[in-house]
Amino acid sequence: MNTYMEETNLGLVHTYNRFPVVLKRGSGVYLFDTEGKKYLDFAAGIAVCGLGYGNEELKETLKEQVDCLMHTSNLYYNTTCGKAAGALKRISKMDRIFFTNSGTEAVEGALKAARKYAWKKGTGRYEFIAMENSFHGRSIGAVSVTGNKAYRKPFEPMLPGVRFAVFNSLDSVKEQINDKTCAVILEPLQGEGGINQASQEFMEGVRRLCDEEGILMICDEIQCGMGRTGAMFAWQSYGVKPDIMVMAKAIGSGVPVGAFALTEKVAQDSLEPGDHGTTYGGNPFACAAVAKTVEIFEREKLVDHVQEIGIYLKEKLDELTAEHNGVIERRGIGLIQGIKVKKPAQEVINKALEEGLLIISARDNVIRLVPPLVIEKEHVDEMLEKLKCAL
Ligand SMILES: *Cc1c(COP(=O)(O)O)cnc(C)c1O
């Protein structure tokens, strides 16, 4: 029997309704609880564990880094920070990297970088346009640009000057633009918001509008980036480039780390010494994880693998949607897909847990599938068996 450890007994603030499972160990794409029960993992710690669990090379690197040096602060250069920055620059095609400790913190930095850019140019611009159903994090700045009223309401007043547009509606973005707009922030594929993909027309249109109006475009790639859509970063498949992008989740394979990246154009006229900082950001341990993660991604051609398995997952989910009247539609691409279900998603998810399958929900009653990127076809088949039982 699983031990349900109540938050109060553990002394935790009750901010989560956790599943009644205590996870202990992971191996490949499986997790094991304290009772020894095995779970096929299609949640990956919320799209974090791209390499799955127990990657030998990553473990070895981290152990060596612990022995060598874990923290220095940003007052000095360290052994792995430059390596990690170089790796992220290479795969993101952006020019400058600032390391953070989480996605939220990367979003905060991106918002500050955008405001500083406008300030330095003397434009008087400070407003942000964000999307409905977006998710950018839980700090006051990040939640201010998050398009979910329930997340914002108890913490009002929010950051002034945030306007929301309808995702995938260029007209709606146009309506929100004024001479105070400093940046548009969006996820090329909304994860938490229900697995909603930006259309080609929308991404190109936002880029064009931003260029015309002198507004910066910020892409939040925290969940959809790092190979998950079958492109290294989702914006890359649209042929448009943001001025600022944020990443986190899978870039450290489980070590808490995030980053925001700037193009040279923005970097030249944005944050300067004294403007922004973080004690841990870019620490040698986190950066060793990032550098090694990127190295493995490139060598193992994981992005190609995601494309291949993603097509298989899509086909299988389309079949399920056609066959099963409890499934309304399939959404997403690569290894970030979802199915909108008729029953309450949470019911299906709880049943799946009993079946030994870890899945999570997204808005709009969607079951979100964000497995480790190293899954094979056989794991997709196994997931479907269990999912059908749960449905
Ligand atoms: C998870 C997530 C965040 C917040 O990242 P944290 O590491 O939890 O702070 C921001 N944006 C998106 C798109 C996310 O999926």
XYZ file of C-alpha atoms and ligand atoms in Angstrom:
406
model
C 0.000 0.000 0.000
C 1.178 3.490 -0.764
C 1.679 5.883 2.074
C -0.231 9.075 1.534
C 1.888 11.673 3.228
C -0.202 14.681 3.988
C 1.381 18.036 3.425
C 0.705 19.013 6.994
C 2.500 15.978 8.356
C 5.461 16.808 6.162
C 5.380 20.462 7.142
C 4.780 21.633 3.566
C 2.623 24.554 2.512
C -0.437 23.006 0.931
C 0.030 24.303 -2.625
C -0.328 20.936 -4.361
C -2.862 18.138 -4.310
C -0.296 15.441 -4.803
C -0.949 11.946 -6.094
C -0.928 9.362 -3.285
C 2.364 7.922 -4.445
C 5.887 8.233 -3.097
C 8.370 7.951 -5.937
C 11.764 6.619 -5.120
C 13.756 5.605 -8.156
C 13.831 6.001 -11.897
C 15.322 3.993 -14.728
C 14.970 4.793 -18.424
C 11.343 5.799 -18.955
C 10.075 4.085 -15.808
C 9.650 5.240 -12.233
C 9.306 3.085 -9.135
C 7.526 3.951 -5.900
C 8.499 2.992 -2.372
C 6.359 -0.147 -2.671
C 8.298 -1.217 -5.737
C 5.414 -0.543 -8.146
C 6.534 0.355 -11.661
C 5.129 3.301 -13.630
C 5.543 4.145 -17.289
C 6.303 7.844 -17.223
C 4.544 10.078 -19.752
C 4.933 13.158 -17.569
C 8.750 13.367 -17.313
C 8.569 15.540 -14.208
C 6.491 18.013 -16.288
C 8.538 17.902 -19.479
C 11.848 18.085 -17.633
C 13.451 14.643 -17.873
C 14.036 14.563 -21.620
C 16.820 12.024 -21.241
C 14.690 9.840 -18.988
C 16.136 8.554 -15.749
C 19.582 7.333 -14.845
C 21.488 8.429 -17.935
C 24.966 7.103 -17.096
C 26.913 9.793 -18.879
C 24.944 12.596 -17.237
C 25.287 10.990 -13.801
C 29.047 10.616 -14.254
C 29.401 14.259 -15.315
C 27.396 15.494 -12.349
C 29.352 13.353 -9.893
C 32.625 14.686 -11.289
C 31.338 18.232 -11.035
C 30.341 17.725 -7.391
C 33.873 16.583 -6.699
C 35.341 19.488 -8.628
C 33.310 22.631 -7.845
C 29.633 23.358 -7.231
C 29.280 27.061 -6.664
C 31.246 30.239 -7.195
C 28.685 33.098 -7.597
C 28.641 35.311 -10.652
C 31.510 37.453 -9.380
C 33.934 35.051 -11.061
C 34.102 32.977 -14.199
C 33.769 29.273 -13.613
C 34.688 26.075 -15.377
C 31.388 25.125 -17.027
C 29.354 28.318 -17.450
C 30.993 29.295 -20.728
C 30.639 25.767 -22.029
C 26.923 25.716 -21.231
C 26.374 29.192 -22.695
C 28.178 28.169 -25.868
C 26.032 25.061 -26.133
C 22.781 26.989 -25.670
C 23.907 29.646 -28.134
C 24.624 26.972 -30.709
C 21.288 25.189 -30.413
C 19.158 28.314 -29.915
C 20.901 30.460 -32.533
C 20.588 33.342 -30.063
C 23.608 35.448 -29.101
C 23.714 36.011 -25.346
C 22.664 33.793 -22.460
C 21.758 34.628 -18.869
C 21.420 31.617 -16.565
C 18.636 31.428 -13.987
C 17.452 28.802 -11.532
C 13.993 28.227 -12.953
C 11.688 29.020 -15.820
C 9.828 31.671 -13.892
C 13.042 33.470 -13.133
C 13.995 33.340 -16.805
C 10.639 34.944 -17.682
C 11.263 37.687 -15.116
C 14.663 38.361 -16.651
C 13.196 38.453 -20.140
C 10.574 41.005 -19.081
C 13.251 43.142 -17.470
C 15.502 42.882 -20.521
C 12.620 44.037 -22.731
C 11.791 46.985 -20.484
C 15.429 48.003 -20.213
C 15.715 47.941 -24.004
C 12.734 50.275 -24.352
C 14.033 52.485 -21.537
C 17.479 52.784 -23.074
C 15.975 53.703 -26.421
C 13.896 56.341 -24.638
C 10.684 55.069 -26.201
C 8.540 55.314 -23.070
C 7.284 51.810 -23.817
C 6.704 49.430 -20.921
C 3.552 47.434 -21.667
C 3.418 43.737 -22.465
C 0.979 41.838 -24.618
C 0.505 38.259 -23.487
C -1.836 35.518 -24.690
C -4.977 34.097 -23.196
C -4.419 30.563 -21.872
C -0.697 31.197 -21.614
C 1.464 30.069 -18.732
C 4.695 31.804 -17.799
C 5.191 31.070 -14.107
C 4.038 32.058 -10.652
C 6.054 35.077 -9.514
C 4.246 38.413 -9.651
C 5.827 39.382 -12.977
C 5.394 35.971 -14.590
C 1.857 35.468 -13.303
C 0.976 38.966 -14.521
C 1.587 37.778 -18.090
C -0.091 34.403 -17.515
C -3.444 34.154 -19.268
C -5.313 32.361 -16.519
C -7.460 34.559 -14.277
C -7.630 32.000 -11.477
C -3.840 32.154 -11.097
C -3.826 35.959 -10.951
C -6.930 36.955 -9.020
C -5.838 36.395 -5.382
C -2.570 38.230 -5.977
C -3.847 41.427 -7.550
C -2.909 44.121 -8.263
C -0.777 42.658 -11.009
C 2.061 44.311 -12.904
C 0.595 47.381 -14.620
C 0.506 47.481 -18.409
C -0.225 43.880 -19.309
C -2.831 43.263 -22.006
C -4.104 39.911 -23.181
C -4.730 38.905 -26.764
C -6.441 35.823 -28.131
C -3.851 33.181 -29.018
C -3.663 32.616 -32.778
C -5.635 35.796 -33.527
C -3.443 38.396 -35.154
C -6.318 40.871 -35.136
C -6.580 40.511 -31.396
C -2.851 41.237 -30.980
C -3.230 44.265 -33.257
C -6.079 45.557 -31.099
C -3.903 45.452 -28.003
C -0.897 47.225 -29.510
C -0.391 50.878 -28.673
C 2.539 53.285 -28.437
C 3.373 51.953 -24.966
C 3.776 48.291 -26.040
C 7.304 47.113 -25.346
C 7.044 43.368 -26.016
C 4.759 40.517 -27.009
C 5.305 37.315 -25.039
C 3.998 33.972 -26.253
C 4.583 30.239 -26.214
C 4.855 28.825 -29.754
C 2.980 25.872 -28.272
C 0.974 26.421 -25.112
C 1.562 23.485 -22.765
C -0.271 24.158 -19.533
C -2.917 26.088 -21.492
C -4.201 22.957 -23.239
C -1.590 21.965 -25.884
C -2.386 24.740 -28.343
C -0.023 25.194 -31.272
C 0.582 28.610 -32.776
C -0.321 28.727 -36.448
C 2.337 29.562 -39.021
C 0.351 32.650 -39.966
C 0.183 33.811 -36.346
C 3.909 33.436 -35.648
C 4.835 35.217 -38.878
C 2.190 37.860 -38.260
C 3.356 38.602 -34.715
C 6.946 38.874 -35.944
C 5.908 41.249 -38.710
C 3.810 43.397 -36.365
C 6.642 43.585 -33.855
C 9.080 44.669 -36.564
C 6.704 47.292 -37.917
C 5.931 48.755 -34.508
C 9.361 48.505 -32.867
C 8.174 45.899 -30.350
C 10.217 42.964 -29.063
C 9.009 39.390 -29.500
C 9.609 37.058 -26.572
C 9.175 33.299 -27.043
C 8.658 31.151 -23.974
C 10.229 27.813 -24.895
C 10.347 26.500 -21.361
C 8.019 23.585 -22.035
C 7.909 23.288 -25.830
C 11.635 23.846 -26.332
C 14.599 21.495 -26.110
C 13.499 19.123 -28.831
C 10.011 18.411 -27.612
C 8.133 19.512 -30.738
C 10.630 17.892 -33.096
C 12.564 21.137 -33.531
C 15.278 22.071 -31.048
C 13.212 25.139 -30.162
C 9.667 25.398 -31.448
C 10.082 28.841 -33.037
C 12.771 27.417 -35.308
C 10.188 25.416 -37.238
C 8.289 28.605 -38.135
C 11.211 30.407 -39.710
C 10.737 33.423 -37.458
C 13.168 34.420 -34.754
C 12.300 36.022 -31.425
C 14.341 38.868 -29.961
C 14.312 37.213 -26.566
C 13.622 33.613 -25.642
C 13.314 31.802 -22.360
C 14.106 28.182 -21.632
C 14.244 25.890 -18.605
C 12.689 22.484 -17.830
C 14.560 20.002 -20.070
C 17.764 22.015 -20.504
C 19.203 20.654 -17.252
C 17.652 17.158 -17.391
C 16.397 17.530 -13.816
C 18.998 19.868 -12.368
C 17.113 23.117 -11.649
C 18.240 25.592 -14.265
C 16.753 28.046 -16.719
C 18.020 30.755 -19.022
C 16.953 33.688 -21.086
C 18.655 34.428 -24.360
C 18.955 37.693 -26.253
C 19.856 38.539 -29.790
C 22.898 40.750 -30.118
C 20.643 43.659 -31.127
C 18.778 43.482 -27.822
C 21.859 42.679 -25.756
C 23.613 45.792 -27.043
C 20.921 48.060 -25.626
C 19.594 46.175 -22.644
C 20.814 44.804 -19.315
C 24.129 46.177 -18.041
C 26.177 45.474 -14.904
C 24.040 46.282 -11.902
C 20.704 45.796 -13.694
C 20.073 42.157 -12.972
C 21.599 39.252 -11.101
C 21.154 35.954 -9.328
C 23.393 34.274 -6.795
C 23.116 30.720 -8.074
C 22.468 31.354 -11.755
C 25.135 29.834 -13.974
C 26.642 27.829 -11.191
C 29.159 25.178 -12.246
C 26.945 22.265 -11.219
C 23.847 23.434 -13.123
C 25.956 24.409 -16.107
C 27.647 21.017 -16.207
C 24.162 19.529 -16.527
C 23.241 21.903 -19.358
C 26.467 21.386 -21.297
C 26.220 17.608 -21.016
C 22.496 17.570 -21.860
C 23.136 19.514 -25.061
C 26.075 17.292 -25.937
C 23.924 14.172 -25.580
C 21.026 15.731 -27.517
C 23.306 16.540 -30.429
C 25.281 13.330 -30.487
C 22.226 11.088 -30.122
C 20.257 13.186 -32.640
C 17.383 13.314 -30.186
C 15.462 15.924 -32.181
C 15.276 13.532 -35.158
C 14.202 10.790 -32.788
C 11.382 12.987 -31.445
C 10.155 13.620 -34.991
C 10.034 9.912 -35.703
C 8.389 8.825 -32.437
C 6.169 11.914 -32.480
C 4.622 10.835 -35.780
C 3.978 7.382 -34.343
C 2.399 8.834 -31.194
C 0.243 11.148 -33.325
C -0.990 8.274 -35.512
C -1.815 6.137 -32.500
C -3.629 8.974 -30.735
C -5.550 9.796 -33.913
C -6.639 6.148 -34.071
C -7.698 6.299 -30.438
C -9.630 9.510 -31.050
C -11.429 7.924 -34.006
C -12.233 4.705 -32.129
C -13.040 5.904 -28.639
C -16.059 8.094 -28.066
C -14.581 9.292 -24.749
C -11.881 11.156 -26.690
C -12.916 14.403 -28.367
C -9.713 15.434 -30.149
C -5.952 15.144 -30.334
C -3.668 18.169 -30.138
C 0.015 18.945 -30.390
C 3.094 17.727 -32.183
C 6.192 15.651 -31.513
C 6.339 14.540 -27.917
C 4.055 17.228 -26.570
C 0.586 15.996 -27.388
C -2.731 15.893 -25.664
C -6.182 14.447 -25.955
C -9.288 16.291 -24.915
C -11.522 13.843 -23.065
C -15.199 13.749 -22.112
C -14.782 12.439 -18.578
C -13.057 14.741 -16.088
C -9.361 14.427 -17.065
C -8.381 13.996 -13.431
C -10.518 10.853 -13.186
C -8.708 9.311 -16.145
C -5.342 10.355 -14.740
C -6.066 8.779 -11.356
C -7.159 5.571 -13.049
C -3.999 5.600 -15.179
C -1.938 5.872 -12.022
C -3.515 2.659 -10.752
C -2.667 1.083 -14.120
C 0.952 2.158 -13.683
C 0.978 5.102 -16.082
C 1.924 8.654 -15.132
C 0.127 11.333 -17.133
C -0.870 14.895 -16.313
C -3.583 17.319 -17.306
C -3.677 20.669 -19.052
C -6.467 23.194 -19.295
C -9.630 22.525 -21.248
C -9.879 18.968 -19.878
C -6.878 17.806 -21.851
C -4.637 14.900 -20.909
C -1.109 16.053 -21.567
C 1.514 13.606 -22.808
C 5.072 14.868 -22.351
C 7.180 11.706 -22.002
C 10.969 11.517 -21.840
C 12.243 12.202 -25.367
C 14.063 8.860 -25.392
C 10.871 6.766 -25.516
C 10.548 4.123 -28.221
C 7.505 2.865 -30.135
C 7.021 0.026 -27.667
C 6.519 2.596 -24.897
C 3.874 4.377 -26.951
C 2.098 1.030 -27.377
C 2.347 0.287 -23.668
C 1.035 3.761 -22.827
C -1.967 3.258 -25.133
C -2.875 -0.060 -23.516
C -2.881 1.553 -20.100
C -4.587 4.720 -21.299
C -7.407 2.704 -22.898
C -7.993 0.932 -19.582
C -8.035 4.277 -17.790
C -10.506 5.736 -20.278
C 6.896 25.441 -16.436
C 6.741 26.678 -17.229
C 7.136 27.923 -16.706
C 7.647 28.095 -15.303
O 8.848 27.411 -15.100
P 9.313 27.051 -13.609
O 10.611 26.358 -13.791
O 8.248 26.190 -13.028
O 9.458 28.322 -12.869
C 7.031 29.020 -17.529
N 6.570 28.914 -18.792
C 6.179 27.733 -19.322
C 5.709 27.673 -20.730
C 6.238 26.579 -18.541
O 5.824 25.420 -19.054
